[in-house]
Short mmCIF file of C-alpha atoms in Angstrom, two decimals:
data_model
loop_
_atom_site.label_atom_id
_atom_site.label_comp_id
_atom_site.label_asym_id
_atom_site.label_seq_id
_atom_site.Cartn_x
_atom_site.Cartn_y
_atom_site.Cartn_z
CA MET A 1 40.98 90.17 0.59
CA LYS A 2 38.98 87.09 -0.11
CA PHE A 3 40.38 84.14 -1.68
CA THR A 4 38.55 84.34 -4.96
CA ASN A 5 39.62 87.97 -5.42
CA LEU A 6 43.14 87.44 -4.69
CA ARG A 7 43.35 84.36 -6.76
CA ALA A 8 42.00 86.29 -9.68
CA TRP A 9 44.67 89.22 -9.39
CA PHE A 10 47.22 86.43 -9.08
CA GLY A 11 46.01 84.94 -12.39
CA LEU A 12 46.26 88.40 -13.94
CA PHE A 13 49.83 88.70 -12.83
CA ASN A 14 50.61 85.23 -14.29
CA LEU A 15 49.00 86.07 -17.50
CA ILE A 16 51.17 89.44 -17.97
CA PHE A 17 54.22 87.51 -16.66
CA TRP A 18 54.11 84.89 -19.22
CA VAL A 19 53.29 87.33 -22.07
CA CYS A 20 56.45 89.36 -21.14
CA LEU A 21 58.37 86.16 -20.74
CA ALA A 22 57.40 85.03 -24.15
CA CYS A 23 58.28 88.31 -25.75
CA VAL A 24 61.72 88.13 -24.23
CA GLY A 25 62.18 84.74 -25.57
CA LEU A 26 60.89 85.66 -28.94
CA PHE A 27 62.67 89.15 -29.47
CA ASN A 28 65.85 88.79 -27.45
CA GLU A 29 68.92 86.83 -28.82
CA TRP A 30 69.32 85.15 -25.76
CA PRO A 31 68.50 82.23 -24.67
CA SER A 32 67.37 81.12 -28.17
CA SER A 33 70.86 81.84 -29.53
CA ALA A 34 72.32 79.20 -27.16
CA PHE A 35 70.30 76.45 -28.56
CA PRO A 36 71.23 74.24 -31.66
CA ALA A 37 69.90 75.89 -34.83
CA GLU A 38 70.40 72.87 -37.21
CA PRO A 39 68.93 69.34 -36.80
CA ALA A 40 70.96 67.35 -34.28
CA SER A 41 70.97 63.82 -33.07
CA LEU A 42 68.55 62.61 -30.72
CA LEU A 43 70.95 62.45 -27.75
CA VAL A 44 71.67 66.24 -28.20
CA GLU A 45 67.96 67.14 -28.65
CA VAL A 46 67.29 65.11 -25.24
CA GLN A 47 69.85 67.09 -23.41
CA TRP A 48 68.76 70.58 -24.77
CA TRP A 49 65.05 69.89 -24.60
CA ALA A 50 65.44 68.56 -21.03
CA LEU A 51 67.41 71.69 -19.98
CA ILE A 52 64.52 73.80 -21.26
CA VAL A 53 61.78 71.71 -19.37
CA ILE A 54 63.86 71.85 -16.25
CA ALA A 55 64.38 75.59 -16.49
CA TYR A 56 60.26 75.92 -16.92
CA MET A 57 59.88 73.74 -13.93
CA LEU A 58 62.11 76.23 -11.80
CA ILE A 59 60.17 79.24 -13.13
CA MET A 60 56.91 77.76 -12.28
CA LEU A 61 57.86 76.27 -8.91
CA PRO A 62 57.55 79.64 -6.82
CA LEU A 63 54.31 80.44 -8.76
CA ASP A 64 52.89 77.15 -7.75
CA LEU A 65 53.94 77.54 -4.21
CA LEU A 66 52.31 81.03 -4.06
CA GLY A 67 49.20 80.07 -5.81
CA GLY A 68 48.48 76.71 -4.28
CA TYR A 69 49.69 77.15 -0.77
CA VAL A 70 50.65 80.74 0.36
CA ILE A 71 47.53 82.59 -0.98
CA PRO A 72 44.98 79.64 0.24
CA ARG A 73 46.89 79.94 3.82
CA LEU A 74 46.76 83.61 4.00
CA THR A 75 42.92 83.55 3.09
CA GLN A 76 42.36 80.59 5.29
CA ASN A 77 41.17 78.49 2.35
CA ILE A 78 43.43 75.47 2.93
CA GLN A 79 43.17 72.66 5.46
CA ARG A 80 45.89 70.14 4.60
CA ASP A 81 49.45 70.52 5.70
CA PHE A 82 52.53 71.48 3.48
CA SER A 83 53.71 67.77 3.13
CA GLN A 84 50.19 66.78 1.63
CA PHE A 85 50.39 69.77 -0.75
CA TRP A 86 54.03 69.16 -1.64
CA ASN A 87 53.49 65.47 -2.41
CA ARG A 88 50.55 66.11 -4.79
CA LEU A 89 52.27 69.14 -6.50
CA LEU A 90 55.40 67.19 -7.03
CA ARG A 91 53.69 64.23 -8.62
CA GLY A 92 51.89 66.71 -10.89
CA ILE A 93 55.05 68.55 -11.85
CA LEU A 94 56.78 65.25 -12.77
CA VAL A 95 53.96 64.06 -14.91
CA HIS A 96 53.49 67.29 -16.68
CA ALA A 97 57.27 67.82 -17.25
CA GLY A 98 57.46 64.28 -18.65
CA ILE A 99 54.57 64.93 -21.22
CA LEU A 100 56.44 68.24 -22.21
CA LEU A 101 59.61 66.43 -22.74
CA ILE A 102 58.21 63.71 -24.85
CA SER A 103 56.13 65.87 -26.85
CA GLY A 104 59.07 68.12 -27.59
CA LEU A 105 61.20 65.25 -28.80
CA LEU A 106 58.44 63.74 -30.77
CA ILE A 107 57.57 67.01 -32.47
CA MET A 108 61.42 67.50 -33.52
CA GLU A 109 61.68 63.86 -34.84
CA ILE A 110 58.27 64.04 -36.88
CA GLY A 111 59.24 67.67 -37.96
CA LYS A 112 62.60 66.53 -39.60
CA LEU A 113 60.71 63.67 -41.41
CA TYR A 114 57.49 65.08 -42.40
CA GLY A 115 57.61 68.74 -41.72
CA THR A 116 54.80 71.07 -40.13
CA TRP A 117 51.87 68.97 -41.61
CA GLY A 118 53.35 65.77 -40.02
CA VAL A 119 53.64 67.48 -36.72
CA MET A 120 49.93 68.57 -37.07
CA GLY A 121 48.88 65.05 -37.43
CA LEU A 122 51.07 64.20 -34.36
CA LEU A 123 49.35 66.83 -32.37
CA ILE A 124 45.97 65.50 -33.38
CA CYS A 125 46.78 62.04 -32.23
CA MET A 126 48.19 63.18 -29.04
CA SER A 127 45.19 65.38 -28.14
CA LEU A 128 42.98 62.25 -28.89
CA ILE A 129 45.06 60.03 -26.69
CA MET A 130 45.15 62.39 -23.83
CA LEU A 131 41.38 62.81 -23.93
CA LEU A 132 41.12 59.05 -23.85
CA LEU A 133 43.25 58.84 -20.92
CA GLN A 134 41.96 61.83 -19.01
CA ALA A 135 40.04 60.21 -16.45
CA PRO A 136 42.71 57.54 -15.38
CA LEU A 137 45.31 60.05 -15.52
CA ALA A 138 43.35 62.62 -13.39
CA ARG A 139 42.94 59.65 -10.77
CA TRP A 140 46.44 58.66 -10.69
CA LEU A 141 47.76 62.30 -10.77
CA VAL A 142 45.66 63.55 -7.98
CA GLY A 143 44.51 60.43 -6.09
CA TYR A 144 40.82 60.47 -6.56
CA LYS A 145 39.01 57.96 -4.64
CA LEU A 146 36.07 56.04 -6.14
CA HIS A 147 33.46 55.09 -3.60
CA SER A 148 30.75 52.50 -4.33
CA GLU A 149 28.88 53.38 -1.15
CA ASP A 150 28.49 57.10 -2.38
CA ARG A 151 27.35 55.86 -5.82
CA GLU A 152 24.78 53.86 -4.53
CA ASN A 153 23.53 56.53 -2.33
CA LEU A 154 23.34 58.82 -5.21
CA ARG A 155 21.43 56.15 -7.04
CA ASN A 156 18.89 55.84 -4.42
CA ARG A 157 18.29 59.59 -4.62
CA ILE A 158 18.00 60.25 -8.27
CA GLY A 159 17.35 56.86 -9.78
CA GLU A 160 17.61 56.54 -13.67
CA LEU A 161 19.45 59.95 -14.05
CA LEU A 162 22.45 58.14 -12.71
CA SER A 163 24.40 57.00 -15.82
CA ARG A 164 26.66 53.86 -15.79
CA ARG A 165 29.40 56.24 -17.12
CA THR A 166 29.25 58.28 -13.90
CA ASP A 167 31.88 58.25 -11.31
CA VAL A 168 31.38 59.50 -7.68
CA VAL A 169 34.85 60.71 -6.20
CA ARG A 170 35.95 62.07 -2.89
CA GLU A 171 38.06 65.01 -3.06
CA GLU A 172 38.98 67.26 -0.03
CA ASN A 173 39.17 70.42 -2.13
CA SER A 174 35.86 72.34 -1.83
CA VAL A 175 36.30 73.89 -5.20
CA PHE A 176 36.25 70.70 -6.84
CA ALA A 177 32.86 70.24 -8.68
CA GLY A 178 33.84 67.35 -11.00
CA GLY A 179 33.52 67.42 -14.86
CA ILE A 180 33.22 65.49 -18.10
CA THR A 181 36.19 63.37 -19.37
CA GLY A 182 37.11 61.20 -22.38
CA LEU A 183 36.64 61.31 -26.15
CA PRO A 184 33.20 62.60 -27.53
CA TRP A 185 30.37 60.13 -27.41
CA ILE A 186 32.11 57.80 -24.98
CA GLU A 187 32.52 60.47 -22.01
CA LYS A 188 32.56 59.76 -18.52
CA THR A 189 31.05 61.97 -15.91
CA ILE A 190 32.83 62.76 -12.69
CA ILE A 191 30.99 64.14 -9.87
CA PRO A 192 32.09 64.88 -6.24
CA SER A 193 30.65 62.98 -3.32
CA ARG A 194 30.16 66.46 -1.67
CA TRP A 195 27.11 66.74 -3.86
CA LEU A 196 25.25 64.20 -1.62
CA GLU A 197 24.85 67.13 0.87
CA MET A 198 22.55 68.88 -1.57
CA SER A 199 18.88 68.47 -1.60
CA GLU A 200 17.33 66.03 -4.03
CA ASP A 201 16.25 68.96 -6.40
CA GLN A 202 19.61 70.57 -6.28
CA LEU A 203 21.25 67.22 -7.09
CA ARG A 204 18.77 66.48 -9.99
CA ALA A 205 19.58 70.12 -11.28
CA GLN A 206 23.37 69.46 -11.21
CA ILE A 207 23.13 66.07 -12.76
CA LEU A 208 20.86 67.30 -15.58
CA ARG A 209 23.25 70.07 -16.53
CA ARG A 210 26.15 67.75 -16.97
CA MET A 211 23.85 65.51 -19.05
CA GLY A 212 22.68 68.59 -21.02
CA ALA A 213 26.37 69.48 -21.94
CA VAL A 214 26.73 66.13 -23.52
CA ARG A 215 23.16 65.59 -25.08
CA THR A 216 23.19 69.11 -26.70
CA HIS A 217 26.71 68.26 -28.08
CA SER A 218 28.09 71.39 -26.40
CA ARG A 219 30.89 69.45 -24.87
CA HIS A 220 31.64 67.72 -28.12
CA ARG A 221 31.93 71.40 -29.72
CA GLY A 222 34.13 72.29 -26.74
CA VAL A 223 36.56 69.54 -27.71
CA LEU A 224 36.54 70.49 -31.32
CA VAL A 225 37.07 74.14 -30.66
CA ALA A 226 39.92 73.36 -28.25
CA ILE A 227 41.80 71.19 -30.66
CA ILE A 228 41.38 73.66 -33.52
CA TRP A 229 42.43 76.43 -31.42
CA ASN A 230 45.69 74.70 -30.34
CA LEU A 231 46.47 73.36 -33.81
CA TYR A 232 46.14 76.72 -35.54
CA GLY A 233 47.92 78.57 -32.75
CA PHE A 234 50.86 76.03 -33.01
CA TRP A 235 50.91 76.09 -36.78
CA SER A 236 50.85 79.90 -36.59
CA ALA A 237 53.55 79.99 -34.04
CA SER A 238 55.86 77.90 -36.08
CA LEU A 239 55.69 80.52 -38.88
CA PHE A 240 57.29 83.11 -36.72
CA ALA A 241 60.78 84.30 -37.84
CA GLY A 242 63.28 81.67 -36.76
CA ALA A 243 60.78 79.48 -35.30
CA GLY A 244 60.05 75.86 -36.61
CA VAL A 245 59.61 72.24 -35.61
CA GLU A 246 62.87 70.63 -36.65
CA THR A 247 65.49 72.09 -34.40
CA VAL A 248 65.76 72.96 -30.63
CA ARG A 249 65.99 76.66 -31.33
CA GLY A 250 63.13 76.62 -33.83
CA LEU A 251 60.86 74.52 -31.52
CA PHE A 252 61.76 76.89 -28.47
CA LEU A 253 60.67 80.00 -30.66
CA THR A 254 57.55 78.29 -31.71
CA SER A 255 56.68 77.44 -28.09
CA MET A 256 57.35 81.15 -27.11
CA ALA A 257 54.98 82.27 -29.68
CA PHE A 258 52.38 79.66 -28.78
CA VAL A 259 52.46 81.01 -25.19
CA ILE A 260 51.21 84.38 -26.52
CA TRP A 261 48.44 82.66 -28.41
CA MET A 262 47.38 80.63 -25.31
CA CYS A 263 47.19 83.79 -23.34
CA PHE A 264 45.14 85.29 -25.93
CA GLY A 265 42.92 82.36 -25.82
CA GLN A 266 42.15 82.68 -22.06
CA ILE A 267 40.37 86.05 -23.05
CA ILE A 268 38.63 84.54 -26.20
CA LEU A 269 37.57 80.91 -25.44
CA PRO A 270 35.71 81.43 -22.19
CA ASN A 271 33.08 83.44 -24.37
CA PHE A 272 32.47 79.93 -26.03
CA SER A 273 32.26 78.28 -22.76
CA LYS A 274 29.79 80.80 -21.33
CA SER A 275 27.29 79.90 -24.04
CA GLY A 276 27.82 76.27 -23.38
CA SER A 277 27.25 76.78 -19.86
CA THR A 278 23.91 78.57 -20.51
CA GLU A 279 22.79 75.63 -22.76
CA ALA A 280 23.35 73.14 -19.95
CA ASP A 281 21.31 75.38 -17.70
CA LYS A 282 18.40 75.60 -20.26
CA TYR A 283 18.42 71.81 -20.72
CA ALA A 284 17.90 71.30 -16.95
CA THR A 285 15.02 73.77 -16.80
CA THR A 286 13.50 72.19 -19.84
CA ASN A 287 13.62 68.61 -18.22
CA GLY A 288 11.73 69.28 -15.12
CA ILE A 289 14.20 71.58 -13.02
CA THR A 290 12.47 74.68 -11.83
CA GLU A 291 14.49 77.89 -12.02
CA MET A 292 14.42 78.20 -8.14
CA ASP A 293 16.03 74.73 -7.93
CA LEU A 294 18.56 75.74 -10.57
CA ARG A 295 19.53 78.85 -8.64
CA ASP A 296 19.67 76.93 -5.22
CA ALA A 297 21.92 74.27 -6.74
CA LEU A 298 24.37 76.88 -8.46
CA GLN A 299 24.34 78.86 -5.33
CA GLN A 300 25.17 75.90 -3.17
CA GLN A 301 28.34 75.37 -5.51
CA VAL A 302 29.20 78.94 -5.21
CA GLN A 303 29.05 78.46 -1.37
CA TRP A 304 31.67 75.82 -1.65
CA SER A 305 34.01 77.05 -4.30
CA ARG A 306 33.99 80.92 -4.00
CA ASP A 307 33.76 81.73 -0.29
CA GLY A 308 29.86 82.04 -0.81
CA HIS A 309 30.76 85.25 -2.84
CA SER A 310 28.48 85.17 -6.14
CA GLU A 311 29.53 88.42 -7.40
CA MET A 312 32.53 88.24 -9.81
CA ASN A 313 35.08 91.05 -10.33
CA LEU A 314 36.13 92.31 -13.58
CA ILE A 315 38.97 89.85 -13.95
CA GLU A 316 36.72 86.83 -13.13
CA ARG A 317 34.13 88.02 -15.47
CA LEU A 318 36.74 88.01 -18.28
CA LEU A 319 38.26 84.71 -17.49
CA SER A 320 35.61 82.59 -16.07
CA PRO A 321 34.14 79.89 -18.31
CA SER A 322 30.56 80.84 -17.00
CA LEU A 323 28.51 83.94 -16.31
CA PRO A 324 27.80 85.38 -12.93
CA LEU A 325 25.16 83.86 -11.24
CA ASN A 326 22.37 86.46 -11.68
CA GLN A 327 23.14 86.78 -15.24
CA ARG A 328 22.98 82.86 -15.80
CA LEU A 329 19.45 82.89 -14.32
CA GLU A 330 18.58 85.73 -16.64
CA ALA A 331 19.93 84.01 -19.70
CA VAL A 332 17.88 80.87 -19.04
CA GLN A 333 14.66 82.85 -19.60
CA LEU A 334 15.98 84.33 -23.06
CA ASP A 335 15.59 82.55 -26.47
CA SER A 336 18.99 81.17 -27.80
CA VAL A 337 20.61 83.43 -30.11
CA GLY A 338 24.10 83.38 -32.09
CA LEU A 339 26.36 80.45 -32.37
CA PRO A 340 25.91 77.14 -30.32
CA GLY A 341 28.13 77.11 -27.26
CA ALA A 342 31.28 75.04 -26.55
CA TRP A 343 31.21 73.63 -23.02
CA ASP A 344 34.51 74.30 -21.21
CA SER A 345 36.55 74.81 -24.45
CA ALA A 346 38.89 77.20 -22.81
CA ARG A 347 39.80 74.66 -20.06
CA ILE A 348 39.86 71.61 -22.43
CA ALA A 349 42.37 73.57 -24.50
CA GLN A 350 44.53 74.12 -21.55
CA PHE A 351 44.79 70.55 -20.92
CA LEU A 352 45.46 69.49 -24.45
CA SER A 353 47.96 72.12 -24.93
CA TRP A 354 50.37 69.84 -22.99
CA SER A 355 51.04 68.16 -26.25
CA CYS A 356 51.75 71.62 -28.07
CA LEU A 357 54.40 72.61 -25.43
CA GLY A 358 51.98 74.97 -23.80
CA TRP A 359 54.23 76.57 -21.00
CA PHE A 360 51.06 78.58 -20.12
CA SER A 361 48.98 75.44 -19.74
CA ARG A 362 48.86 75.46 -15.73
CA ALA A 363 49.51 79.24 -15.16
CA ASP A 364 45.85 80.06 -15.14
CA TYR A 365 44.46 81.46 -11.79
CA ASN A 366 42.63 78.13 -11.35
CA LEU A 367 45.43 76.01 -11.99
CA CYS A 368 48.66 77.40 -10.60
CA GLY A 369 49.70 75.32 -7.57
CA HIS A 370 46.51 73.22 -7.97
CA PRO A 371 47.33 70.09 -9.69
CA GLN A 372 43.94 68.58 -8.93
CA ASN A 373 42.64 71.04 -11.69
CA TRP A 374 45.43 70.37 -14.29
CA VAL A 375 43.99 67.25 -16.09
CA LEU A 376 40.27 67.61 -14.98
CA GLN A 377 39.37 71.12 -14.17
CA SER A 378 36.20 71.47 -12.28
CA GLY A 379 32.95 71.94 -14.37
CA ASP A 380 30.95 75.15 -13.89
#
């Protein structure tokens, strides 16, 4: 079975697994009954919440190994040895666990002082900080290397299209396609040096698509949709019977209900992302890129990231942030209808859900075992 198909089925397994696990946590007396049900001292909260985070790490570890190493090995989609994989994964696990630990403690402390609405303000601030630090965090977490020589080669090929807020990075994973990071209106575009292997027309098509995601405000809407989705989901989760934001037991139950919300989001939010992807395609074709050049550019990325297999199975069509290649090309020729798109809203929501204790935040088929995608998921 090809890597993309096996990965999609693994993603479906993770989705079902976490829904079932969250239901057990919500509707079973154990383990929530073991946690303090009354506001406790900071020391007690640190001990209990650290225990919960460690349990999460142990649950995710075999899934990370399976998704990031075993499946790619079985399908011959991996080139680095286990030590390289493990060093990157361990660094990612520790960073993610640290943020989950700090977020949980802050939520409980703010919750005791200002209640749920105070926590909403905290989560907004944390989401903005995470967006602001997205690019440096991605570089530190994964080890992206900036290369001035690659950037200069890119400038020689596309000239004025290369913005000052564009970084060219080298990443060995062929799936990596860069993305857009940072707060709205001060974004930074990340593109892989592998794109230098494209023809000039293909390269211009990809650059214009990223520019289109920003200039049509599709990426701005993606950030807004992601933040609103997470905030509403966390607030709704806190209303579940026994849930709350002031105690370890209440916050644990809130996080379990939020898992179900995030799993639901992986089915709903990609529809907004698909519209945003189509808007980026149309921006490129209205700014001098022919449909043939756009098709070739998209096909080249497919060749690198999906075994050259452009057809999506049912699971991928449901969870992917972009339409299948043939449908994307057809959508470019149609007039825009319906609501504006929200570029990468599903993936942005996953990253920002770290601050909301999103246990599902790295269990998606594109994330499990792939720490290079946890902070900056590859753009479509």
